[in-house]
Tab-separated table of C-alpha atoms and ligand atoms in Angstrom:
chain	number	residue	atom	x	y	z
H	6	UNK	CA	-6.009	213.401	78.359
H	7	UNK	CA	-3.366	210.596	77.211
H	8	UNK	CA	-3.229	211.704	73.588
H	9	UNK	CA	-0.658	210.536	72.199
H	10	UNK	CA	-1.581	207.229	69.927
H	11	UNK	CA	0.885	204.922	70.959
H	12	UNK	CA	0.866	205.601	74.121
H	13	UNK	CA	-3.073	204.872	74.795
H	14	UNK	CA	-1.903	201.317	71.974
H	15	UNK	CA	0.805	200.435	74.754
H	16	UNK	CA	-1.997	200.762	77.853
H	17	UNK	CA	-4.481	198.552	74.998
H	18	UNK	CA	-2.303	195.992	74.870
H	19	UNK	CA	-0.067	195.931	78.296
H	20	UNK	CA	-4.050	195.449	79.870
H	21	UNK	CA	-4.600	192.413	77.070
H	22	UNK	CA	-1.344	191.574	79.020
H	23	UNK	CA	-1.974	191.289	82.323
H	24	UNK	CA	-5.019	190.083	82.858
H	25	UNK	CA	-4.178	186.677	83.289
H	26	UNK	CA	-1.442	188.112	86.076
H	27	UNK	CA	-4.047	190.141	87.729
H	28	UNK	CA	-6.621	186.974	87.769
H	29	UNK	CA	-3.919	184.514	90.094
H	30	UNK	CA	-3.653	187.914	92.203
H	31	UNK	CA	-7.525	188.420	92.930
H	32	UNK	CA	-7.885	184.757	94.161
H	33	UNK	CA	-5.490	185.758	96.694
H	34	UNK	CA	-6.810	188.843	97.836
H	35	UNK	CA	-10.366	186.519	98.262
H	36	UNK	CA	-8.486	183.862	100.233
H	37	UNK	CA	-7.345	186.453	102.097
H	38	UNK	CA	-10.042	189.070	102.346
H	39	UNK	CA	-11.891	186.309	103.434
H	40	UNK	CA	-9.296	185.125	106.651
H	41	UNK	CA	-9.869	188.677	108.406
H	42	UNK	CA	-13.268	188.294	108.408
H	43	UNK	CA	-12.699	185.034	110.228
H	44	UNK	CA	-10.359	186.267	112.320
H	45	UNK	CA	-12.786	188.943	112.890
H	46	UNK	CA	-15.441	186.916	113.252
H	47	UNK	CA	-13.544	184.861	115.432
H	48	UNK	CA	-12.245	187.227	117.844
H	49	UNK	CA	-16.422	189.003	117.799
H	50	UNK	CA	-15.567	192.536	116.787
H	51	UNK	CA	-17.808	194.484	117.445
H	52	UNK	CA	-17.918	198.313	117.285
H	53	UNK	CA	-17.285	199.159	121.066
H	54	UNK	CA	-13.829	197.870	120.414
H	55	UNK	CA	-12.961	201.170	117.758
H	56	UNK	CA	-13.250	203.829	120.838
H	57	UNK	CA	-10.214	205.293	122.396
H	58	UNK	CA	-8.935	205.102	126.100
H	59	UNK	CA	-6.800	207.632	127.928
H	60	UNK	CA	-3.604	207.456	130.341
H	61	UNK	CA	-2.432	204.141	130.832
H	62	UNK	CA	-4.640	202.795	129.026
H	63	UNK	CA	-5.518	199.918	131.395
H	64	UNK	CA	-8.477	197.371	129.941
H	65	UNK	CA	-8.266	198.664	126.618
H	66	UNK	CA	-10.552	196.486	124.986
H	67	UNK	CA	-9.291	198.196	121.658
H	68	UNK	CA	-6.349	197.470	121.899
H	69	UNK	CA	-6.287	194.087	123.361
H	70	UNK	CA	-8.419	193.288	120.751
H	71	UNK	CA	-6.552	195.095	117.771
H	72	UNK	CA	-3.444	192.415	118.984
H	73	UNK	CA	-5.831	189.405	118.757
H	74	UNK	CA	-6.887	190.053	115.582
H	75	UNK	CA	-3.286	190.257	114.119
H	76	UNK	CA	-2.653	187.353	116.310
H	77	UNK	CA	-5.474	185.600	114.513
H	78	UNK	CA	-4.553	186.488	110.886
H	79	UNK	CA	-1.158	186.371	110.828
H	80	UNK	CA	-0.813	182.814	112.822
H	81	UNK	CA	1.269	183.886	115.950
H	82	UNK	CA	0.646	182.954	119.405
H	83	UNK	CA	-0.070	187.263	120.621
H	84	UNK	CA	0.741	190.142	118.928
H	85	UNK	CA	1.494	194.117	119.394
H	86	UNK	CA	-0.199	196.689	117.723
H	87	UNK	CA	0.550	199.947	118.649
H	88	UNK	CA	-0.059	203.165	116.727
H	89	UNK	CA	3.808	204.714	119.622
H	90	UNK	CA	5.439	202.355	116.730
H	91	UNK	CA	6.776	205.604	115.024
H	92	UNK	CA	7.686	203.272	112.124
H	93	UNK	CA	8.553	199.589	110.604
H	94	UNK	CA	12.122	200.644	111.798
H	95	UNK	CA	11.245	200.971	115.151
H	96	UNK	CA	9.103	197.999	115.654
H	97	UNK	CA	11.889	195.974	113.563
H	98	UNK	CA	14.221	197.200	116.056
H	99	UNK	CA	12.439	197.164	119.214
H	100	UNK	CA	11.795	193.217	118.647
H	101	UNK	CA	15.278	192.786	117.620
H	102	UNK	CA	17.137	195.027	120.983
H	103	UNK	CA	14.788	192.684	123.276
H	104	UNK	CA	14.692	189.392	121.907
H	105	UNK	CA	18.746	189.892	121.542
H	106	UNK	CA	18.481	191.514	124.943
H	107	UNK	CA	17.749	188.318	127.852
H	108	UNK	CA	18.528	184.878	128.149
H	109	UNK	CA	21.721	182.904	127.459
H	110	UNK	CA	21.197	181.424	123.883
H	111	UNK	CA	24.121	182.722	122.480
H	112	UNK	CA	25.198	186.929	121.438
H	113	UNK	CA	25.314	186.697	117.507
H	114	UNK	CA	22.879	188.461	115.429
H	115	UNK	CA	22.910	186.670	111.494
H	116	UNK	CA	21.755	188.736	108.327
H	117	UNK	CA	20.074	185.362	106.235
H	118	UNK	CA	19.948	186.959	102.859
H	119	UNK	CA	22.448	189.837	102.136
H	120	UNK	CA	21.863	193.116	103.526
H	121	UNK	CA	19.167	194.130	105.778
H	122	UNK	CA	17.180	197.426	104.547
H	123	UNK	CA	19.549	200.335	105.371
H	124	UNK	CA	17.535	201.714	108.537
H	125	UNK	CA	17.933	198.099	110.341
H	126	UNK	CA	22.315	198.693	108.886
H	127	UNK	CA	22.009	202.012	111.148
H	128	UNK	CA	20.710	199.942	113.714
H	129	UNK	CA	22.909	197.146	113.786
H	130	UNK	CA	25.704	199.097	113.217
H	131	UNK	CA	27.477	197.546	109.822
H	132	UNK	CA	26.989	201.250	108.070
H	133	UNK	CA	28.097	204.171	110.440
H	134	UNK	CA	30.026	204.410	112.669
H	135	UNK	CA	26.907	205.382	115.775
H	136	UNK	CA	27.869	204.924	119.318
H	137	UNK	CA	24.464	203.432	120.406
H	138	UNK	CA	24.226	200.156	117.539
H	139	UNK	CA	24.270	196.679	118.445
H	140	UNK	CA	27.497	196.213	117.088
H	141	UNK	CA	28.538	198.919	119.908
H	142	UNK	CA	26.911	197.581	122.294
H	143	UNK	CA	28.838	194.469	122.256
H	144	UNK	CA	26.405	191.602	119.473
H	145	UNK	CA	28.494	190.075	117.007
H	146	UNK	CA	26.380	190.545	113.790
H	147	UNK	CA	27.272	188.208	110.424
H	148	UNK	CA	26.217	188.543	106.950
H	149	UNK	CA	25.458	185.692	104.439
H	150	UNK	CA	26.087	187.035	101.074
H	151	UNK	CA	23.782	186.275	98.485
H	152	UNK	CA	24.394	182.893	95.603
H	153	UNK	CA	23.522	184.404	92.519
H	154	UNK	CA	21.752	186.164	93.866
H	155	UNK	CA	19.067	184.810	96.097
H	156	UNK	CA	19.920	183.064	99.452
H	157	UNK	CA	22.159	180.766	100.453
H	158	UNK	CA	20.913	177.481	102.562
H	159	UNK	CA	25.119	175.230	103.187
H	160	UNK	CA	26.464	179.005	103.654
H	161	UNK	CA	23.546	180.362	106.433
H	162	UNK	CA	23.968	176.585	107.837
H	163	UNK	CA	27.426	177.177	108.578
H	164	UNK	CA	26.792	181.002	109.554
H	165	UNK	CA	24.808	179.245	112.590
H	166	UNK	CA	26.377	178.663	115.165
H	167	UNK	CA	25.573	177.285	119.218
H	168	UNK	CA	26.785	181.330	119.978
H	169	UNK	CA	23.438	182.556	117.259
H	170	UNK	CA	20.375	183.890	119.079
H	171	UNK	CA	18.241	185.814	115.806
H	172	UNK	CA	18.386	185.222	112.863
H	173	UNK	CA	17.193	188.048	110.935
H	174	UNK	CA	15.298	187.386	107.316
H	175	UNK	CA	14.132	190.558	104.902
H	176	UNK	CA	10.753	188.698	103.587
H	177	UNK	CA	11.108	192.135	100.979
H	178	UNK	CA	13.241	193.125	98.058
H	179	UNK	CA	13.595	196.150	99.654
H	180	UNK	CA	15.918	197.839	97.348
H	181	UNK	CA	18.896	195.669	96.012
H	182	UNK	CA	17.876	192.935	93.494
H	183	UNK	CA	17.134	190.399	94.567
H	184	UNK	CA	14.069	188.563	94.589
H	185	UNK	CA	11.565	188.503	97.786
H	186	UNK	CA	10.982	185.560	99.333
H	187	UNK	CA	8.312	183.270	99.337
H	188	UNK	CA	6.613	181.585	102.421
H	189	UNK	CA	8.567	178.100	101.231
H	190	UNK	CA	11.609	180.220	100.650
H	191	UNK	CA	11.508	181.584	104.258
H	192	UNK	CA	10.368	177.911	104.764
H	193	UNK	CA	13.655	176.320	103.672
H	194	UNK	CA	16.132	179.415	105.418
H	195	UNK	CA	14.511	178.755	108.786
H	196	UNK	CA	14.279	174.780	108.699
H	197	UNK	CA	18.384	175.460	108.032
H	198	UNK	CA	19.001	177.028	110.880
H	199	UNK	CA	16.390	175.062	113.399
H	200	UNK	CA	18.600	172.365	111.743
H	201	UNK	CA	21.643	174.109	113.372
H	202	UNK	CA	20.699	175.488	116.763
H	203	UNK	CA	17.190	174.833	117.687
H	204	UNK	CA	17.320	177.732	120.505
H	205	UNK	CA	18.491	180.280	117.600
H	206	UNK	CA	15.177	183.130	116.561
H	207	UNK	CA	14.249	183.521	113.152
H	208	UNK	CA	12.708	187.300	113.002
H	209	UNK	CA	11.091	188.140	109.711
H	210	UNK	CA	11.405	191.530	108.829
H	211	UNK	CA	7.335	191.654	106.873
H	212	UNK	CA	7.274	195.146	105.771
H	213	UNK	CA	5.871	194.753	101.819
H	214	UNK	CA	5.066	191.544	101.928
H	215	UNK	CA	1.709	190.713	103.359
H	216	UNK	CA	-1.248	189.381	102.250
H	217	UNK	CA	1.002	188.966	98.784
H	218	UNK	CA	0.580	184.691	99.274
H	219	UNK	CA	-2.063	182.675	101.269
H	220	UNK	CA	0.855	182.232	103.765
H	221	UNK	CA	2.624	184.420	105.912
H	222	UNK	CA	6.189	184.136	107.391
H	223	UNK	CA	4.986	182.126	111.398
H	224	UNK	CA	3.139	179.671	109.166
H	225	UNK	CA	6.358	179.188	106.972
H	226	UNK	CA	8.134	178.435	111.115
H	227	UNK	CA	9.450	181.557	111.501
H	228	UNK	CA	9.223	182.404	115.526
H	229	UNK	CA	8.329	186.165	115.176
H	230	UNK	CA	8.120	189.040	112.462
H	231	UNK	CA	7.787	192.770	113.092
H	232	UNK	CA	6.177	195.185	109.988
H	233	UNK	CA	4.520	198.917	109.393
H	234	UNK	CA	0.929	199.689	109.322
H	235	UNK	CA	1.910	202.966	106.870
H	236	UNK	CA	2.521	199.826	104.511
H	237	UNK	CA	0.910	196.612	103.398
H	238	UNK	CA	-1.106	195.436	106.894
H	239	UNK	CA	-2.630	198.811	107.407
H	240	UNK	CA	-4.212	199.594	103.872
H	241	UNK	CA	-3.187	202.190	103.341
H	242	UNK	CA	-5.037	204.189	106.327
H	243	UNK	CA	-3.857	203.319	109.205
H	244	UNK	CA	-1.890	206.572	110.174
H	245	UNK	CA	0.710	205.104	111.772
H	246	UNK	CA	2.181	202.666	113.348
H	247	UNK	CA	3.344	198.728	113.800
H	248	UNK	CA	2.948	195.521	114.517
H	249	UNK	CA	4.575	192.517	116.323
H	250	UNK	CA	3.387	189.241	115.393
H	251	UNK	CA	4.730	185.668	117.624
H	252	UNK	CA	5.490	183.429	120.231
H	253	UNK	CA	3.839	184.691	122.981
H	254	UNK	CA	7.005	184.443	125.283
H	255	UNK	CA	9.072	186.995	122.189
H	256	UNK	CA	6.483	188.996	122.170
H	257	UNK	CA	5.616	190.322	125.321
H	258	UNK	CA	9.418	190.707	125.250
H	259	UNK	CA	9.645	193.191	122.598
H	260	UNK	CA	6.264	194.475	125.249
H	261	UNK	CA	7.610	195.972	127.458
H	262	UNK	CA	10.761	197.145	125.217
H	263	UNK	CA	8.746	199.011	124.343
H	264	UNK	CA	7.481	200.146	127.474
H	265	UNK	CA	9.136	199.383	129.868
H	266	UNK	CA	10.229	196.005	131.867
H	267	UNK	CA	7.523	194.885	134.880
H	268	UNK	CA	4.725	197.067	132.624
H	269	UNK	CA	4.470	195.278	128.499
H	270	UNK	CA	1.647	194.359	126.297
H	271	UNK	CA	-1.156	195.721	129.086
H	272	UNK	CA	-0.660	199.454	129.379
H	273	UNK	CA	-1.213	201.604	126.414
H	274	UNK	CA	-3.651	204.058	125.505
H	275	UNK	CA	-4.707	205.640	122.047
H	276	UNK	CA	-6.986	208.487	122.134
H	277	UNK	CA	-8.113	208.818	118.905
H	278	UNK	CA	-9.771	204.772	118.614
H	279	UNK	CA	-8.974	201.846	117.220
H	280	UNK	CA	-11.882	201.938	113.553
H	281	UNK	CA	-8.698	202.990	111.312
H	282	UNK	CA	-6.842	199.793	111.902
H	283	UNK	CA	-9.649	197.723	111.957
H	284	UNK	CA	-10.736	198.506	108.971
H	285	UNK	CA	-6.917	199.585	107.342
H	286	UNK	CA	-6.365	195.431	108.087
H	287	UNK	CA	-10.296	194.689	106.679
H	288	UNK	CA	-9.283	196.617	103.221
H	289	UNK	CA	-5.302	195.584	103.438
H	290	UNK	CA	-5.918	191.872	101.203
H	291	UNK	CA	-8.095	194.357	98.342
H	292	UNK	CA	-5.390	197.313	98.564
H	293	UNK	CA	-2.131	194.760	98.340
H	294	UNK	CA	-3.880	193.420	95.400
H	295	UNK	CA	-4.702	197.119	94.048
H	296	UNK	CA	-0.316	197.516	94.277
H	297	UNK	CA	-0.026	194.433	92.983
H	298	UNK	CA	-1.724	195.540	89.684
H	299	UNK	CA	-0.462	198.832	89.498
H	300	UNK	CA	2.976	196.830	89.474
H	301	UNK	CA	2.590	194.531	86.963
H	302	UNK	CA	1.526	196.829	84.323
H	303	UNK	CA	4.141	199.141	85.167
H	304	UNK	CA	6.429	196.346	84.369
H	305	UNK	CA	4.038	195.713	81.071
H	306	UNK	CA	4.035	199.136	80.135
H	307	UNK	CA	7.973	199.337	80.637
H	308	UNK	CA	8.857	197.266	78.803
H	309	UNK	CA	7.142	197.435	75.698
H	310	UNK	CA	8.832	201.140	75.871
H	311	UNK	CA	12.567	199.374	75.547
H	312	UNK	CA	13.093	199.585	79.562
H	313	UNK	CA	14.473	196.695	81.580
H	314	UNK	CA	12.102	195.927	84.014
H	315	UNK	CA	12.024	193.573	87.078
H	316	UNK	CA	10.074	192.074	88.568
H	317	UNK	CA	9.111	190.622	85.166
H	318	UNK	CA	4.586	190.976	84.019
H	319	UNK	CA	4.687	187.536	84.544
H	320	UNK	CA	7.719	186.768	87.839
H	321	UNK	CA	5.765	185.947	91.174
H	322	UNK	CA	5.632	188.770	93.315
H	323	UNK	CA	5.913	188.457	96.635
H	324	UNK	CA	6.292	192.191	97.480
H	325	UNK	CA	4.861	195.319	96.241
H	326	UNK	CA	7.911	196.612	94.992
H	327	UNK	CA	8.486	197.638	90.655
H	328	UNK	CA	11.628	198.878	89.544
H	329	UNK	CA	12.408	200.140	85.918
H	330	UNK	CA	16.014	200.963	84.532
H	331	UNK	CA	15.081	204.803	82.708
H	332	UNK	CA	18.160	205.970	80.386
H	333	UNK	CA	18.981	208.881	81.796
H	334	UNK	CA	18.940	210.921	85.082
H	335	UNK	CA	17.026	213.610	82.969
H	336	UNK	CA	14.227	210.784	82.655
H	337	UNK	CA	14.006	209.796	85.968
H	338	UNK	CA	13.164	213.672	86.407
H	339	UNK	CA	10.431	213.551	84.008
H	340	UNK	CA	9.038	210.229	85.280
H	341	UNK	CA	8.454	211.806	88.401
H	342	UNK	CA	7.234	214.993	87.677
H	343	UNK	CA	4.630	212.338	85.325
H	344	UNK	CA	3.819	211.036	88.152
H	345	UNK	CA	3.897	213.569	90.947
H	346	UNK	CA	1.031	215.708	88.374
H	347	UNK	CA	-1.616	212.536	88.700
H	348	UNK	CA	-1.122	212.517	93.242
H	349	UNK	CA	-4.200	212.907	94.803
H	350	UNK	CA	-1.891	215.406	97.397
H	351	UNK	CA	0.714	217.963	96.061
H	352	UNK	CA	-0.145	217.361	92.379
H	353	UNK	CA	0.718	221.450	91.164
H	354	UNK	CA	4.522	220.913	92.748
H	355	UNK	CA	7.055	219.354	90.438
H	356	UNK	CA	9.452	217.001	91.970
H	357	UNK	CA	12.709	217.491	91.725
H	358	UNK	CA	16.593	215.596	92.371
H	359	UNK	CA	17.968	216.943	96.501
H	360	UNK	CA	20.391	215.639	98.733
H	361	UNK	CA	19.249	213.448	101.464
H	362	UNK	CA	20.747	212.637	104.751
H	363	UNK	CA	22.932	208.609	104.398
H	364	UNK	CA	22.850	208.683	100.866
H	365	UNK	CA	25.697	209.453	98.636
H	366	UNK	CA	24.244	210.542	94.885
H	367	UNK	CA	21.128	212.933	95.105
H	368	UNK	CA	17.464	211.080	95.044
H	369	UNK	CA	13.965	212.488	93.350
H	370	UNK	CA	10.976	211.474	94.692
H	371	UNK	CA	7.101	211.634	94.015
H	372	UNK	CA	4.588	211.106	96.176
H	373	UNK	CA	1.632	212.972	97.343
H	374	UNK	CA	0.445	210.633	99.916
H	375	UNK	CA	-2.983	211.554	102.393
H	376	UNK	CA	-0.497	209.364	104.965
H	377	UNK	CA	3.694	211.142	105.701
H	378	UNK	CA	5.772	209.045	103.460
H	379	UNK	CA	3.624	206.083	103.210
H	380	UNK	CA	4.680	203.774	101.217
H	381	UNK	CA	1.350	202.055	100.179
H	382	UNK	CA	0.108	204.777	98.340
H	383	UNK	CA	1.546	205.608	95.092
H	384	UNK	CA	4.714	206.601	95.258
H	385	UNK	CA	8.644	206.478	92.682
H	386	UNK	CA	12.074	207.472	94.073
H	387	UNK	CA	15.572	206.761	93.082
H	388	UNK	CA	19.042	207.300	93.800
H	389	UNK	CA	20.054	209.599	90.319
H	390	UNK	CA	23.094	206.902	89.443
H	391	UNK	CA	23.472	204.587	86.930
H	392	UNK	CA	21.553	202.892	85.744
H	393	UNK	CA	18.747	205.081	86.069
H	394	UNK	CA	16.668	203.073	88.455
H	395	UNK	CA	13.002	204.176	89.690
H	396	UNK	CA	11.404	201.808	92.461
H	397	UNK	CA	7.415	202.450	92.286
H	398	UNK	CA	5.441	200.776	95.662
H	399	UNK	CA	1.844	200.967	96.704
H	400	UNK	CA	-0.880	202.415	94.888
H	401	UNK	CA	-4.464	202.537	97.094
H	402	UNK	CA	-6.334	201.846	94.171
H	403	UNK	CA	-5.694	200.326	90.290
H	404	UNK	CA	-7.112	203.283	88.849
H	405	UNK	CA	-5.362	205.657	90.357
H	406	UNK	CA	-1.488	204.091	89.366
H	407	UNK	CA	-3.074	203.513	85.473
H	408	UNK	CA	-2.848	207.083	85.857
H	409	UNK	CA	0.492	207.567	87.405
H	410	UNK	CA	2.263	205.348	85.488
H	411	UNK	CA	0.496	207.122	82.099
H	412	UNK	CA	1.872	210.292	83.182
H	413	UNK	CA	5.238	209.030	84.051
H	414	UNK	CA	5.505	208.075	80.380
H	415	UNK	CA	4.390	210.407	78.762
H	416	UNK	CA	5.544	213.091	79.838
H	417	UNK	CA	8.922	210.890	78.888
H	418	UNK	CA	7.726	210.477	75.669
H	419	UNK	CA	6.641	214.492	75.689
H	420	UNK	CA	10.535	215.368	75.774
H	421	UNK	CA	12.145	213.025	73.579
H	422	UNK	CA	9.654	214.479	70.748
F	54	PLP	C1	10.233	199.901	104.815
F	54	PLP	C2	10.855	198.989	105.369
F	54	PLP	C3	11.323	199.297	106.708
F	54	PLP	C4	11.237	200.193	107.327
F	54	PLP	O1	11.509	201.123	106.973
F	54	PLP	P1	10.499	202.480	107.709
F	54	PLP	O2	10.715	203.950	106.508
F	54	PLP	O3	10.917	202.842	109.332
F	54	PLP	O4	8.745	202.039	107.828
F	54	PLP	C5	12.220	197.651	107.209
F	54	PLP	N1	12.305	196.744	105.752
F	54	PLP	C6	11.506	196.774	104.586
F	54	PLP	C7	11.844	195.761	103.909
F	54	PLP	C8	10.728	197.729	104.168
F	54	PLP	O5	10.374	198.145	102.787
């Protein structure tokens, strides 16, 4: 399979270096697995909760139990876990619109840590010129710029005023070079916001962050958070959906925005049933561990080949993203093609750069996933432009990540000689 002696030596050497870092995340996974089991026990999960209902879904016990379990694991008063959310962006946008729209505590949204994720910029209206963005609907938007590539508590304090309804805090780096936020970081930001305006709602975009630490954003003081079920919290087997957890009144507002005023969280059926959502949550901490191992190993291999990688092998990780700066557009192609060849799905196809709506440069991506677009499964992508950064994330089993990354690197090496 891998015959290049140099590559095999790099693999062995890298595995030695990463062992202590693997151990750190094994402990976190153990803690979080126990947390999920305790939630199942405390909520008295049984197999009849896996059965779906139809139509309105009144008294759908599976749906209600799933909400209860998520609230328990993520330490919220209540939760809204729904296959009806089409993506993480949908869960985030629904929450944002719901909590902005009512009450007289201000009309301003602040993004606390630089620009938010691309799709959220479209929702807010800081990018593009849609007529239905939050800005076009009359909300005011402010962005607190990064300072030294990190959050700036003083400027956050100064930005919040009596008109600030929501502060949006993105836990993951997204596709930026800033560091992701730890729960301690989130706690510091929330404290500063609360000090300035006790009515302001601190809303965390939790995508990619779940189970990377032993605590979650509500434990840092945030009021509400949302995320995707085809990332960490779905364990790689939830086939669609999103979740919202937090203060009960805010979660119920979100449920009424997702459905209709007067309906809320007591309706909604899902005939295929809920087993994969429960089982996905059960697998979540372990799958996050697998993905983190893949990311750390990638950093160790990348640096041995002379590439700039971020985060570094030894950096603390609060999301799943590993970036690696390759040397040319061609190397980005070789990397993605080499990784794709080790995918469980579509391994026989070869990715090439293509244009995507909303992006100015062509994008290349590798990702043969069981769930369409799932980024908790191993995938890699990046815009073809300097510094030729490939963002790699996910990986349900470390063995696969190892094969994928070595396949990627071998393909580059073969084209060098
Ligand atoms: C993935 C992600 C989202 C939502 O993306 P979807 O593709 O809509 O699920 C939002 N914010 C961050 C930081 C993300 O990583």
